[in-house]
């Protein structure tokens, strides 16, 4: 009967359903019947016994509190040696961001200016090529006008021979 009761308490112990009073009874029963137990109940009895011994042997030094408080105070005091590096790193980051904020738009402006220059060059080249082709086309008509001019001169000279002589005298004189 005691064995069945211990097994029920063990099940409740693992489920976390034992009250504090039942847990104390469970531990005391395991301790009292330790020699007659086997399996998991025996292991639990050994574990509770070793746990109890560890609690009894656990003693703190007299200066334990003082040591802990000193460690806490040491860790709570800020170290000044790293603060200047944090400030320097922050300043460096701010300057780097400022530089890139200034530099990137200038690069964009230079790209746009280069594109505009390239476009203006192409337009000027196309305009000059158009003018050259028109002038060459006009040159063909000019030769026909020159022939007409020569023909007019011949006609004038034929009907006005004394004019040619007056022109020669004007050049000699």
Coordinates of C-alpha atoms in Angstrom, one line a residue:
X1 CA 0.0 0.0 0.0
X2 CA 2.9 2.4 0.9
X3 CA 4.5 1.6 -2.4
X4 CA 1.3 2.5 -4.4
X5 CA 1.0 5.7 -2.4
X6 CA 4.6 6.6 -3.2
X7 CA 4.1 5.9 -6.9
X8 CA 1.0 8.2 -6.9
X9 CA 3.0 11.0 -5.2
X10 CA 5.8 10.5 -7.7
X11 CA 3.4 10.9 -10.6
X12 CA 1.9 14.1 -9.0
X13 CA 5.5 15.3 -8.3
X14 CA 6.4 15.1 -12.0
X15 CA 3.2 16.9 -13.0
X16 CA 3.8 19.6 -10.4
X17 CA 0.5 18.8 -8.6
X18 CA 1.9 18.0 -5.1
X19 CA 1.2 20.5 -2.4
X20 CA 4.0 21.6 -0.1
X21 CA 2.8 19.3 2.7
X22 CA 2.4 16.3 0.4
X23 CA 5.9 17.0 -1.0
X24 CA 7.4 16.9 2.5
X25 CA 5.5 13.7 3.3
X26 CA 6.7 12.2 0.0
X27 CA 10.3 13.0 0.8
X28 CA 10.1 11.7 4.3
X29 CA 8.5 8.4 3.2
X30 CA 11.2 8.0 0.5
X31 CA 13.9 8.6 3.1
X32 CA 12.2 6.1 5.6
X33 CA 11.7 3.3 3.0
X34 CA 14.9 3.9 1.0
X35 CA 16.2 0.3 1.5
X36 CA 13.0 -1.3 0.3
X37 CA 12.6 0.9 -2.8
X38 CA 13.8 0.1 -6.4
X39 CA 13.8 1.7 -9.8
X40 CA 12.7 5.3 -10.2
X41 CA 11.6 5.7 -6.5
X42 CA 15.1 4.6 -5.4
X43 CA 16.7 7.1 -7.7
X44 CA 14.5 9.9 -6.4
X45 CA 15.3 8.9 -2.8
X46 CA 19.0 9.1 -3.5
X47 CA 18.6 12.4 -5.4
X48 CA 16.6 14.0 -2.5
X49 CA 19.2 12.8 0.0
X50 CA 22.2 14.2 -2.0
X51 CA 20.3 17.4 -2.5
X52 CA 19.7 17.7 1.3
X53 CA 23.3 17.0 2.0
X54 CA 24.4 19.7 -0.5
X55 CA 22.1 22.2 1.2
X56 CA 23.6 21.5 4.6
X57 CA 27.2 21.7 3.4
X58 CA 26.6 24.9 1.5
X59 CA 28.0 27.7 3.6
X60 CA 28.9 31.2 2.5
X61 CA 32.0 33.0 3.7
X62 CA 31.6 35.9 6.1
X63 CA 32.8 38.4 3.5
X64 CA 30.6 36.9 0.7
X65 CA 28.2 39.9 0.8
X66 CA 31.0 42.4 0.7
X67 CA 32.6 40.6 -2.3
X68 CA 29.4 40.6 -4.2
X69 CA 28.7 44.2 -3.5
X70 CA 32.2 45.2 -4.6
X71 CA 31.7 43.3 -7.9
X72 CA 28.4 45.0 -8.5
X73 CA 29.9 48.5 -7.9
X74 CA 32.8 47.7 -10.2
X75 CA 30.5 46.7 -13.0
X76 CA 28.1 49.6 -12.5
X77 CA 30.9 52.2 -12.9
X78 CA 31.3 53.2 -16.5
X79 CA 34.7 52.8 -18.1
X80 CA 35.8 56.1 -19.6
X81 CA 38.4 54.5 -21.8
X82 CA 35.9 53.5 -24.4
X83 CA 33.7 56.6 -24.3
X84 CA 36.0 58.7 -26.5
X85 CA 36.1 56.0 -29.1
X86 CA 32.3 55.9 -29.3
X87 CA 32.2 59.6 -29.7
X88 CA 34.9 59.5 -32.4
X89 CA 33.1 56.7 -34.3
X90 CA 29.8 58.7 -34.1
X91 CA 31.5 61.8 -35.5
X92 CA 33.2 59.8 -38.3
X93 CA 29.8 58.3 -39.3
X94 CA 28.2 61.7 -39.4
X95 CA 31.0 63.1 -41.6
X96 CA 30.9 60.1 -43.9
X97 CA 27.1 60.5 -44.3
X98 CA 27.5 64.3 -44.9
X99 CA 30.2 63.7 -47.5
X100 CA 28.1 61.2 -49.4
X101 CA 25.0 63.4 -49.2
X102 CA 27.1 66.2 -50.8
X103 CA 29.0 64.1 -53.2
X104 CA 26.2 62.0 -54.7
X105 CA 24.2 64.9 -56.1
X106 CA 27.3 66.4 -57.7
X107 CA 28.0 63.1 -59.4
X108 CA 24.4 63.1 -60.7
X109 CA 24.8 66.7 -62.0
X110 CA 28.1 65.8 -63.7
X111 CA 26.4 62.9 -65.4
X112 CA 23.5 65.0 -66.5
X113 CA 25.9 67.7 -67.8
X114 CA 27.9 65.2 -69.8
X115 CA 24.7 63.8 -71.3
X116 CA 23.5 67.3 -72.2
X117 CA 26.9 68.1 -73.8
X118 CA 26.7 64.8 -75.8
X119 CA 23.2 65.7 -77.0
X120 CA 24.3 69.3 -78.0
X121 CA 27.3 67.9 -79.9
X122 CA 25.1 65.4 -81.8
X123 CA 22.5 68.2 -82.6
X124 CA 25.3 70.6 -83.8
X125 CA 26.9 67.9 -85.9
X126 CA 23.5 67.0 -87.5
X127 CA 22.8 70.7 -88.2
X128 CA 26.3 71.2 -89.8
X129 CA 25.8 68.1 -92.0
X130 CA 22.4 69.4 -93.1
X131 CA 24.0 72.8 -94.0
X132 CA 26.8 71.1 -95.9
X133 CA 24.5 68.9 -97.9
X134 CA 22.3 72.0 -98.7
X135 CA 25.3 74.0 -99.8
X136 CA 26.6 71.2 -102.0
X137 CA 23.1 70.9 -103.5
X138 CA 23.1 74.7 -104.0
X139 CA 26.5 74.5 -105.7
X140 CA 25.0 72.6 -108.6
X141 CA 22.5 75.4 -109.2
X142 CA 25.3 77.9 -108.9
X143 CA 27.1 76.4 -111.9
X144 CA 24.0 76.8 -114.0
X145 CA 23.7 80.4 -112.9
X146 CA 27.3 81.0 -113.9
X147 CA 26.6 79.7 -117.3
X148 CA 23.6 82.1 -117.6
X149 CA 25.9 85.0 -116.4
X150 CA 28.5 84.2 -119.1
X151 CA 25.8 84.1 -121.7
X152 CA 24.4 87.5 -120.5
X153 CA 27.9 89.0 -120.7
X154 CA 28.4 87.7 -124.2
X155 CA 25.0 89.2 -125.2
X156 CA 25.9 92.5 -123.6
X157 CA 29.3 92.6 -125.3
X158 CA 27.8 91.8 -128.6
X159 CA 25.3 94.7 -128.4
X160 CA 27.5 97.2 -126.6
X161 CA 31.0 96.9 -128.0
X162 CA 32.1 100.4 -126.9
X163 CA 31.4 99.7 -123.3
X164 CA 34.1 97.1 -123.2
X165 CA 36.6 99.5 -124.7
X166 CA 35.7 102.2 -122.1
X167 CA 36.3 99.7 -119.3
X168 CA 39.7 98.9 -120.7
X169 CA 40.6 102.6 -120.9
X170 CA 39.5 103.1 -117.3
X171 CA 41.8 100.4 -116.1
X172 CA 44.8 101.7 -118.0
X173 CA 44.3 105.3 -117.0

